mmCIF file of C-alpha atoms in Angstrom:
data_model
loop_
_atom_site.group_PDB
_atom_site.id
_atom_site.type_symbol
_atom_site.label_atom_id
_atom_site.label_comp_id
_atom_site.label_asym_id
_atom_site.label_seq_id
_atom_site.Cartn_x
_atom_site.Cartn_y
_atom_site.Cartn_z
ATOM 1 C CA MET A 200 108.836 96.743 94.661
ATOM 2 C CA ILE A 201 106.322 99.362 93.096
ATOM 3 C CA VAL A 202 103.173 98.347 90.927
ATOM 4 C CA LEU A 203 101.065 100.947 89.793
ATOM 5 C CA PHE A 204 97.500 100.486 88.638
ATOM 6 C CA GLY A 205 96.738 102.355 86.141
ATOM 7 C CA SER A 206 94.517 102.765 82.991
ATOM 8 C CA ARG A 207 92.594 105.423 80.939
ATOM 9 C CA LYS A 208 89.320 104.993 81.705
ATOM 10 C CA GLY A 209 87.365 104.547 84.940
ATOM 11 C CA GLY A 210 84.634 101.796 85.942
ATOM 12 C CA CYS A 211 87.015 99.108 85.153
ATOM 13 C CA GLY A 212 87.859 97.904 88.518
ATOM 14 C CA LYS A 213 91.506 99.355 89.076
ATOM 15 C CA SER A 214 91.373 100.848 92.685
ATOM 16 C CA THR A 215 89.434 97.521 94.276
ATOM 17 C CA THR A 216 91.736 94.904 92.211
ATOM 18 C CA ALA A 217 94.421 97.382 93.897
ATOM 19 C CA VAL A 218 93.162 97.402 97.314
ATOM 20 C CA ASN A 219 92.714 93.351 96.885
ATOM 21 C CA VAL A 220 96.339 93.343 95.825
ATOM 22 C CA CYS A 221 97.157 95.563 99.046
ATOM 23 C CA ALA A 222 95.244 93.437 101.803
ATOM 24 C CA ALA A 223 96.419 90.062 100.128
ATOM 25 C CA LEU A 224 99.957 90.924 100.598
ATOM 26 C CA ALA A 225 99.499 92.216 103.880
ATOM 27 C CA ASN A 226 97.867 88.786 104.877
ATOM 28 C CA ARG A 227 101.355 87.196 103.711
ATOM 29 C CA GLY A 228 103.117 89.073 106.494
ATOM 30 C CA ASN A 229 104.569 92.347 103.931
ATOM 31 C CA ASP A 230 104.907 95.552 104.649
ATOM 32 C CA VAL A 231 102.588 97.149 102.237
ATOM 33 C CA VAL A 232 102.223 100.762 102.333
ATOM 34 C CA LEU A 233 98.878 102.053 99.708
ATOM 35 C CA VAL A 234 99.508 105.463 97.628
ATOM 36 C CA ASP A 235 96.247 106.045 96.049
ATOM 37 C CA ALA A 236 96.463 109.372 93.576
ATOM 38 C CA ASP A 237 93.589 109.174 92.688
ATOM 39 C CA PRO A 238 91.319 112.352 93.536
ATOM 40 C CA LEU A 239 88.142 110.053 94.239
ATOM 41 C CA SER A 240 89.979 108.325 97.327
ATOM 42 C CA THR A 241 88.312 104.667 97.096
ATOM 43 C CA ALA A 242 91.464 103.182 98.401
ATOM 44 C CA ALA A 243 91.765 105.670 100.959
ATOM 45 C CA LYS A 244 88.681 105.648 102.158
ATOM 46 C CA TRP A 245 89.210 101.885 101.745
ATOM 47 C CA VAL A 246 92.192 101.890 104.452
ATOM 48 C CA LEU A 247 90.180 104.242 106.459
ATOM 49 C CA ASP A 248 87.204 101.359 107.096
ATOM 50 C CA ARG A 249 89.901 99.189 107.446
ATOM 51 C CA ASP A 250 92.022 100.370 110.153
ATOM 52 C CA GLU A 251 88.570 99.888 111.940
ATOM 53 C CA ASN A 252 89.154 96.675 112.287
ATOM 54 C CA THR A 253 92.186 95.842 114.111
ATOM 55 C CA ASP A 254 91.961 92.795 113.583
ATOM 56 C CA LEU A 255 93.240 92.528 109.995
ATOM 57 C CA ALA A 256 96.287 92.976 108.313
ATOM 58 C CA LYS A 257 97.870 96.345 108.843
ATOM 59 C CA VAL A 258 98.210 98.263 105.245
ATOM 60 C CA HIS A 259 99.961 101.815 105.255
ATOM 61 C CA CYS A 260 98.073 104.325 103.091
ATOM 62 C CA ILE A 261 98.813 108.145 101.826
ATOM 63 C CA GLN A 262 97.547 110.110 99.504
ATOM 64 C CA LYS A 263 99.906 112.051 96.559
ATOM 65 C CA TYR A 264 98.435 113.768 93.561
ATOM 66 C CA ASP A 265 100.283 116.091 90.226
ATOM 67 C CA ASN A 266 103.896 114.561 90.076
ATOM 68 C CA ILE A 267 104.504 110.880 92.512
ATOM 69 C CA ARG A 268 107.704 109.767 91.136
ATOM 70 C CA ASP A 269 109.653 110.990 93.835
ATOM 71 C CA THR A 270 107.476 109.616 96.806
ATOM 72 C CA LEU A 271 106.806 106.692 95.492
ATOM 73 C CA ILE A 272 110.855 106.094 94.894
ATOM 74 C CA ASP A 273 111.346 107.165 98.844
ATOM 75 C CA LEU A 274 108.903 105.032 99.994
ATOM 76 C CA ASN A 275 110.433 101.823 97.941
ATOM 77 C CA ASN A 276 112.893 102.791 100.130
ATOM 78 C CA ARG A 277 110.626 102.493 103.379
ATOM 79 C CA TYR A 278 108.747 99.275 102.367
ATOM 80 C CA GLU A 279 108.234 95.945 100.708
ATOM 81 C CA TYR A 280 105.814 96.984 98.469
ATOM 82 C CA VAL A 281 104.322 100.111 97.312
ATOM 83 C CA ILE A 282 101.028 99.708 95.347
ATOM 84 C CA VAL A 283 99.962 102.744 93.484
ATOM 85 C CA ASP A 284 96.248 103.452 92.727
ATOM 86 C CA ALA A 285 96.372 106.558 90.108
ATOM 87 C CA PRO A 286 93.828 108.447 88.191
ATOM 88 C CA GLY A 287 91.154 106.496 85.106
ATOM 89 C CA LYS A 288 92.795 108.879 83.055
ATOM 90 C CA ASP A 289 95.393 110.823 81.097
ATOM 91 C CA SER A 290 97.360 112.254 84.052
ATOM 92 C CA ARG A 291 100.499 113.557 85.405
ATOM 93 C CA GLU A 292 99.939 111.215 88.265
ATOM 94 C CA LEU A 293 99.800 108.375 85.929
ATOM 95 C CA ARG A 294 102.551 109.446 83.775
ATOM 96 C CA THR A 295 105.093 110.393 86.650
ATOM 97 C CA GLY A 296 104.438 107.172 88.581
ATOM 98 C CA MET A 297 105.325 105.313 85.418
ATOM 99 C CA THR A 298 108.428 106.559 85.301
ATOM 100 C CA ALA A 299 109.224 105.572 89.096
ATOM 101 C CA ALA A 300 107.341 102.203 88.780
ATOM 102 C CA HIS A 301 108.527 98.718 88.024
ATOM 103 C CA LYS A 302 105.537 97.351 86.846
ATOM 104 C CA LEU A 303 102.093 98.724 86.145
ATOM 105 C CA ILE A 304 99.239 96.366 85.583
ATOM 106 C CA VAL A 305 96.028 98.030 82.952
ATOM 107 C CA PRO A 306 92.787 96.372 84.334
ATOM 108 C CA PHE A 307 90.032 96.339 81.393
ATOM 109 C CA LYS A 308 86.592 94.826 80.818
ATOM 110 C CA PRO A 309 86.770 92.829 77.965
ATOM 111 C CA SER A 310 84.892 95.807 75.887
ATOM 112 C CA ASN A 311 85.077 97.777 73.303
ATOM 113 C CA ALA A 312 85.355 101.481 75.181
ATOM 114 C CA ASP A 313 88.057 99.888 77.251
ATOM 115 C CA LEU A 314 89.703 97.848 74.770
ATOM 116 C CA ASP A 315 89.651 101.601 72.908
ATOM 117 C CA THR A 316 91.570 103.188 75.371
ATOM 118 C CA LEU A 317 94.612 101.156 74.809
ATOM 119 C CA ASP A 318 96.157 102.499 71.738
ATOM 120 C CA ASP A 319 96.866 105.967 73.570
ATOM 121 C CA LEU A 320 98.078 104.281 76.602
ATOM 122 C CA GLN A 321 100.833 102.170 74.817
ATOM 123 C CA ARG A 322 101.614 105.587 73.249
ATOM 124 C CA ILE A 323 102.149 106.718 76.889
ATOM 125 C CA ILE A 324 103.806 103.752 78.024
ATOM 126 C CA VAL A 325 107.033 104.121 74.815
ATOM 127 C CA GLU A 326 107.463 107.616 76.438
ATOM 128 C CA ALA A 327 107.372 106.645 80.150
ATOM 129 C CA ARG A 328 109.890 103.970 79.120
ATOM 130 C CA ASP A 329 112.694 107.080 78.080
ATOM 131 C CA PHE A 330 112.706 107.686 81.753
ATOM 132 C CA ASN A 331 112.512 104.525 82.907
ATOM 133 C CA PRO A 332 113.414 101.475 80.400
ATOM 134 C CA GLY A 333 112.962 98.845 82.887
ATOM 135 C CA LEU A 334 109.373 99.285 83.286
ATOM 136 C CA GLU A 335 106.764 96.143 82.513
ATOM 137 C CA ALA A 336 103.424 96.763 81.025
ATOM 138 C CA TYR A 337 101.313 93.972 81.623
ATOM 139 C CA GLY A 338 96.860 94.269 80.981
ATOM 140 C CA LEU A 339 94.854 92.554 83.406
ATOM 141 C CA MET A 340 91.297 91.274 82.313
ATOM 142 C CA THR A 341 88.639 92.194 84.831
ATOM 143 C CA MET A 342 85.089 91.921 85.283
ATOM 144 C CA VAL A 343 85.216 89.304 83.529
ATOM 145 C CA PRO A 344 81.866 87.405 82.622
ATOM 146 C CA THR A 345 81.709 84.088 84.780
ATOM 147 C CA ASN A 346 79.328 82.722 82.034
ATOM 148 C CA PRO A 347 81.043 80.242 80.257
ATOM 149 C CA VAL A 348 79.779 80.701 76.822
ATOM 150 C CA ILE A 349 80.731 84.452 76.520
ATOM 151 C CA ARG A 350 83.190 85.160 73.682
ATOM 152 C CA GLU A 351 84.095 88.447 75.586
ATOM 153 C CA ARG A 352 87.208 86.810 77.061
ATOM 154 C CA LYS A 353 88.565 84.917 73.953
ATOM 155 C CA GLU A 354 88.218 87.978 71.712
ATOM 156 C CA ALA A 355 89.991 90.792 74.183
ATOM 157 C CA SER A 356 92.867 88.623 74.065
ATOM 158 C CA GLU A 357 93.001 88.651 70.773
ATOM 159 C CA TYR A 358 92.486 92.532 70.650
ATOM 160 C CA LEU A 359 95.450 92.627 72.740
ATOM 161 C CA LYS A 360 97.602 91.049 70.594
ATOM 162 C CA ASP A 361 97.591 94.346 68.724
ATOM 163 C CA TYR A 362 99.691 96.153 71.716
ATOM 164 C CA PRO A 363 102.688 94.370 71.818
ATOM 165 C CA GLU A 364 103.900 97.063 74.675
ATOM 166 C CA ILE A 365 101.204 95.723 76.735
ATOM 167 C CA GLY A 366 101.220 91.852 77.640
ATOM 168 C CA LEU A 367 98.465 90.339 78.739
ATOM 169 C CA LEU A 368 98.449 88.572 82.203
ATOM 170 C CA ALA A 369 96.714 84.913 81.862
ATOM 171 C CA GLU A 370 95.365 86.155 85.238
ATOM 172 C CA VAL A 371 91.310 87.236 85.256
ATOM 173 C CA ILE A 372 89.410 89.271 87.778
ATOM 174 C CA CYS A 373 86.128 87.761 87.047
ATOM 175 C CA GLU A 374 82.550 90.281 88.118
ATOM 176 C CA ARG A 375 81.554 88.658 91.410
ATOM 177 C CA LYS A 376 79.222 90.338 93.982
ATOM 178 C CA VAL A 377 82.045 89.862 96.866
ATOM 179 C CA TYR A 378 84.447 91.931 95.589
ATOM 180 C CA ARG A 379 81.838 94.898 95.827
ATOM 181 C CA ASP A 380 80.593 93.821 99.752
ATOM 182 C CA ALA A 381 84.327 93.076 101.479
ATOM 183 C CA LEU A 382 84.967 97.294 99.798
ATOM 184 C CA PRO A 383 83.349 99.240 102.652
ATOM 185 C CA GLU A 384 84.148 96.730 105.092
ATOM 186 C CA GLY A 385 87.938 97.344 104.031
ATOM 187 C CA ARG A 386 88.531 94.341 103.459
ATOM 188 C CA GLY A 387 90.018 92.011 100.218
ATOM 189 C CA VAL A 388 88.091 88.914 99.325
ATOM 190 C CA VAL A 389 91.155 86.900 100.468
ATOM 191 C CA GLU A 390 89.329 87.919 103.956
ATOM 192 C CA MET A 391 85.933 87.017 102.513
ATOM 193 C CA ASP A 392 84.253 83.437 102.345
ATOM 194 C CA ASN A 393 85.038 83.017 98.425
ATOM 195 C CA PRO A 394 87.502 80.937 97.482
ATOM 196 C CA LYS A 395 86.722 81.606 93.651
ATOM 197 C CA ALA A 396 87.552 85.540 94.498
ATOM 198 C CA ALA A 397 90.288 84.823 96.850
ATOM 199 C CA SER A 398 91.695 81.881 94.485
ATOM 200 C CA GLU A 399 91.876 84.795 91.273
ATOM 201 C CA ILE A 400 93.498 87.250 93.665
ATOM 202 C CA ASN A 401 96.109 84.893 95.041
ATOM 203 C CA ALA A 402 96.874 83.963 91.432
ATOM 204 C CA LEU A 403 97.593 87.585 90.307
ATOM 205 C CA ILE A 404 100.043 88.185 93.181
ATOM 206 C CA GLN A 405 101.868 84.773 92.555
ATOM 207 C CA ARG A 406 102.296 86.436 88.720
ATOM 208 C CA LEU A 407 103.135 89.579 90.149
ATOM 209 C CA PHE A 408 105.360 88.992 92.729
#
């Protein structure tokens, strides 16, 4: 299965969520490859750090840019799960990745700056489905404040109703320091001592796979 993490704006926790999904899948005994298609190379650096600790479950990684369609299709024949980290912008990697992916996950913060990108992204999804009619697209709310009085989460949910091509996942990723702490260690939060963060990722895994 090919799962593409992509958005039209950076800073939404896209790479962080992608690597955490990889770590969780690997810990469940799955054969996972992470495709870093983002020139920032956040995901690839995470794998390099991870490889230094042989006690951690293996996550394979390749870096591929420009047209990634054929690469994804080939990897899908060799691995159980192909997780793709595309650039946080409208890019060739994002568009060609959509033509091969089974699922597109669109991470977004509950903020106006992130929500304003959804209109253009929905158009890109519609165009991609001309080549890949089975593409499923889901919005994933990330970096959500844990403060229960904050209304941003509810408002973002209402906003997404205007974009029927992007189904909103009930699962959310909250703003937690442990996500930042785990990244330079090459770990996922499921490998850290933080049950709340681990439960967020496990719930997402349960929903997607």
